[in-house]
Each structure stands twice: as structure tokens, then as C-alpha cells.
Amino acid sequence: MEKIKEEFISESREQLPCVSKIITSNELLDLIYKGESLPQDNRFLPIEEGGVFKYFNIDDLTRTHNEKKFYPLIEVNKQVIALSELEENPYQQKSFWIKFVSVDPRYQNLGYASKLAEEIVRFAKKKDFSLESSSRSEEGYLKLKSLFDRLTKQYSVHYIDKDKKL
């Protein structure tokens, strides 16, 4: 069944029906652990252990139950296929750091990163927060820079774009 789904995704290049939402650290822990002591969804493990979210670190999540972190995500068929992390900037009031944006490789190039970016910008607008680009990776920065530039202008959200030496 999974193989058929993968083939459909790679051939169709169409965005599948999805749900996007933003959850707290505790809600993400519940989603991953489902009341057990070990993760019940291995897709959240490190990449080398079978995880799918390139920049997500489950150890960071379990060590720091941070009330100032939010996790925008997209679900397809009740499975998380795209994930991001926003953290309130401790040095600037009413500002979120965009820590990462990651899409399950089976769902990449289908528009989910763009949908997730729009969810992030709408959330910042609703909270009256600015956004600051992540310094996690040059690759991610390059892929998302123009998208966040466009969306933050569209939604009138202040965007702090760190001066990157590319």
C-alpha cells in the first residue's frame, strides 16, 4: 500500500488534500510519543535512524519543553508530512525565529513548503510578531528566501532577513 502511495505522489505532482495547523511543544510531544516512553512515530527520529525531517531534533524537544516554541505542520491522511519550528526571539520582543522548515522527502516538490511558509506568516500576522530568517542552513535559506520575502510583503509582516554571505 505504501509503495502505491509513493508512486502516486511522485507521478502526480499534485498537492494532496491536507490540514495545516500550529501546535505547541507539548502537543508535538503527545503526537510523537502517544503516551508512551519511546517515540511511536519513527519519522521524527534523526535522519540516520529513519527520520524524515532533516532539521528536526527530537532531543531538543524532549529536553526543553519551551512554551515559546511553536510547530507549524501539515498533515496528509493524519500523518505529519511537513514541519517547522518557530521560537520567540529572546532578544527582541514580538519576534519569531524561523528555526527550520522541513518536508518529508516523499512529499517534496509538491508545494507543501510554500503552504507551510504561508501558515507561518499568517500566524505571525495574527500574533502581531515579526519573523526572522533562520541561520540553520544556507541551502534552506536560499530555497525559502524569495518565498518569505513575497509572503511577508503580501501579509504585511515585518521580516528580518539576516545578512548572509552567500
Tab-separated table of C-alpha atoms in Angstrom:
chain	number	residue	atom	x	y	z
A	1	MET	CA	0.000	0.000	0.000
A	2	GLU	CA	2.780	2.435	0.906
A	3	LYS	CA	4.562	1.773	-2.402
A	4	ILE	CA	1.423	2.634	-4.384
A	5	LYS	CA	1.059	5.869	-2.447
A	6	GLU	CA	4.701	6.811	-3.104
A	7	GLU	CA	4.290	6.164	-6.828
A	8	PHE	CA	1.108	8.235	-6.919
A	9	ILE	CA	2.840	11.127	-5.199
A	10	SER	CA	5.895	11.119	-7.418
A	11	GLU	CA	3.894	10.819	-10.633
A	12	SER	CA	1.051	13.222	-9.881
A	13	ARG	CA	2.985	16.291	-8.699
A	14	GLU	CA	-0.348	17.451	-7.306
A	15	GLN	CA	-0.792	18.632	-3.786
A	16	LEU	CA	-2.864	16.117	-1.838
A	17	PRO	CA	-5.648	17.342	0.484
A	18	CYS	CA	-4.030	18.437	3.704
A	19	VAL	CA	-4.592	20.056	7.075
A	20	SER	CA	-2.244	22.771	8.292
A	21	LYS	CA	-2.053	23.883	11.895
A	22	ILE	CA	0.294	25.219	14.534
A	23	ILE	CA	0.837	23.283	17.742
A	24	THR	CA	2.811	23.704	20.966
A	25	SER	CA	5.827	21.717	22.136
A	26	ASN	CA	3.635	19.627	24.437
A	27	GLU	CA	1.185	18.863	21.637
A	28	LEU	CA	4.050	17.765	19.390
A	29	LEU	CA	5.399	15.524	22.155
A	30	ASP	CA	1.938	13.951	22.510
A	31	LEU	CA	1.768	13.443	18.754
A	32	ILE	CA	5.157	11.723	18.646
A	33	TYR	CA	5.023	9.686	21.875
A	34	LYS	CA	1.262	8.999	22.133
A	35	GLY	CA	1.535	8.475	25.901
A	36	GLU	CA	4.420	6.001	25.674
A	37	SER	CA	8.026	6.358	26.861
A	38	LEU	CA	9.503	5.835	23.371
A	39	PRO	CA	8.567	7.676	20.173
A	40	GLN	CA	5.646	5.974	18.429
A	41	ASP	CA	6.312	7.723	15.128
A	42	ASN	CA	9.840	6.949	13.934
A	43	ARG	CA	9.586	9.647	11.271
A	44	PHE	CA	10.577	12.157	13.997
A	45	LEU	CA	13.832	10.347	14.811
A	46	PRO	CA	17.168	11.603	13.433
A	47	ILE	CA	17.620	11.033	9.683
A	48	GLU	CA	20.261	8.361	10.285
A	49	GLU	CA	17.735	6.446	12.416
A	50	GLY	CA	14.932	6.550	9.848
A	51	GLY	CA	13.509	10.008	10.496
A	52	VAL	CA	12.318	12.209	7.645
A	53	PHE	CA	12.540	15.790	8.955
A	54	LYS	CA	16.033	16.981	8.129
A	55	TYR	CA	16.498	19.728	10.730
A	56	PHE	CA	14.181	18.487	13.482
A	57	ASN	CA	15.939	17.305	16.643
A	58	ILE	CA	13.775	15.225	18.963
A	59	ASP	CA	16.359	15.601	21.749
A	60	ASP	CA	15.884	19.383	21.718
A	61	LEU	CA	12.144	18.879	22.028
A	62	THR	CA	12.344	16.415	24.934
A	63	ARG	CA	14.999	18.415	26.823
A	64	THR	CA	13.297	21.778	26.664
A	65	HIS	CA	9.533	21.966	26.988
A	66	ASN	CA	9.627	25.501	25.749
A	67	GLU	CA	6.400	27.461	25.904
A	68	LYS	CA	7.935	29.932	23.474
A	69	LYS	CA	8.243	27.412	20.649
A	70	PHE	CA	5.549	26.618	18.110
A	71	TYR	CA	5.415	23.915	15.465
A	72	PRO	CA	3.600	24.709	12.225
A	73	LEU	CA	2.840	21.456	10.449
A	74	ILE	CA	0.953	19.921	7.570
A	75	GLU	CA	-0.830	16.587	7.747
A	76	VAL	CA	-1.937	14.365	4.894
A	77	ASN	CA	-4.129	11.429	5.895
A	78	LYS	CA	-3.480	12.300	9.586
A	79	GLN	CA	0.282	11.925	9.099
A	80	VAL	CA	2.681	14.865	9.519
A	81	ILE	CA	4.433	15.422	6.200
A	82	ALA	CA	5.850	18.922	6.734
A	83	LEU	CA	7.137	20.512	9.915
A	84	SER	CA	8.628	23.811	11.006
A	85	GLU	CA	9.763	25.344	14.268
A	86	LEU	CA	9.204	28.900	15.413
A	87	GLU	CA	10.858	30.195	18.546
A	88	GLU	CA	10.227	33.519	20.227
A	89	ASN	CA	13.365	35.621	19.914
A	90	PRO	CA	14.633	36.198	23.478
A	91	TYR	CA	16.469	39.358	22.371
A	92	GLN	CA	13.647	41.109	20.558
A	93	GLN	CA	10.054	41.367	21.676
A	94	LYS	CA	7.283	40.128	19.405
A	95	SER	CA	9.611	38.333	17.017
A	96	PHE	CA	9.832	34.680	15.937
A	97	TRP	CA	12.939	32.949	14.683
A	98	ILE	CA	12.115	30.545	11.864
A	99	LYS	CA	14.314	27.690	13.054
A	100	PHE	CA	13.659	25.311	10.159
A	101	VAL	CA	11.176	24.228	7.514
A	102	SER	CA	11.300	20.547	6.569
A	103	VAL	CA	9.199	18.358	4.285
A	104	ASP	CA	9.189	14.554	4.214
A	105	PRO	CA	11.242	13.674	1.076
A	106	ARG	CA	8.302	11.681	-0.349
A	107	TYR	CA	6.247	14.895	-0.407
A	108	GLN	CA	8.879	17.379	-1.561
A	109	ASN	CA	8.366	19.499	-4.674
A	110	LEU	CA	4.591	19.356	-4.288
A	111	GLY	CA	4.114	22.831	-2.795
A	112	TYR	CA	3.942	21.859	0.867
A	113	ALA	CA	6.913	24.037	1.911
A	114	SER	CA	5.122	27.016	0.358
A	115	LYS	CA	1.901	26.139	2.150
A	116	LEU	CA	3.789	25.781	5.426
A	117	ALA	CA	5.564	29.115	4.876
A	118	GLU	CA	2.204	30.801	4.318
A	119	GLU	CA	0.871	29.264	7.559
A	120	ILE	CA	3.923	30.656	9.394
A	121	VAL	CA	3.414	34.157	8.007
A	122	ARG	CA	-0.324	34.140	8.781
A	123	PHE	CA	0.435	33.002	12.355
A	124	ALA	CA	2.967	35.823	12.802
A	125	LYS	CA	0.414	38.308	11.434
A	126	LYS	CA	-2.259	37.045	13.841
A	127	LYS	CA	0.131	37.356	16.812
A	128	ASP	CA	1.476	40.707	15.539
A	129	PHE	CA	5.018	39.294	15.522
A	130	SER	CA	7.862	39.854	13.096
A	131	LEU	CA	9.751	36.931	11.557
A	132	GLU	CA	13.488	36.409	11.369
A	133	SER	CA	15.193	34.110	8.886
A	134	SER	CA	16.946	31.058	10.197
A	135	SER	CA	20.654	30.521	10.108
A	136	ARG	CA	20.258	26.732	10.215
A	137	SER	CA	21.412	26.069	6.651
A	138	GLU	CA	22.431	28.037	3.597
A	139	GLU	CA	20.528	25.578	1.385
A	140	GLY	CA	17.251	26.143	3.229
A	141	TYR	CA	17.841	29.860	3.334
A	142	LEU	CA	18.334	30.022	-0.423
A	143	LYS	CA	15.272	27.894	-1.156
A	144	LEU	CA	12.921	29.903	1.046
A	145	LYS	CA	14.268	33.460	0.930
A	146	SER	CA	12.211	34.687	-2.025
A	147	LEU	CA	9.099	32.879	-0.757
A	148	PHE	CA	9.272	34.523	2.677
A	149	ASP	CA	10.095	37.881	1.079
A	150	ARG	CA	6.940	37.632	-1.045
A	151	LEU	CA	4.640	36.292	1.689
A	152	THR	CA	5.703	38.776	4.358
A	153	LYS	CA	5.048	41.638	1.933
A	154	GLN	CA	1.686	40.123	0.965
A	155	TYR	CA	0.580	39.785	4.622
A	156	SER	CA	2.323	42.983	5.842
A	157	VAL	CA	4.526	41.134	8.326
A	158	HIS	CA	7.904	42.614	9.207
A	159	TYR	CA	10.660	40.251	8.038
A	160	ILE	CA	14.167	40.447	9.429
A	161	ASP	CA	16.442	38.869	6.862
A	162	LYS	CA	19.856	38.226	8.361
A	163	ASP	CA	22.647	39.472	6.159
A	164	LYS	CA	24.014	36.268	4.694
A	165	LYS	CA	27.324	35.982	2.924
A	166	LEU	CA	26.474	33.574	0.118
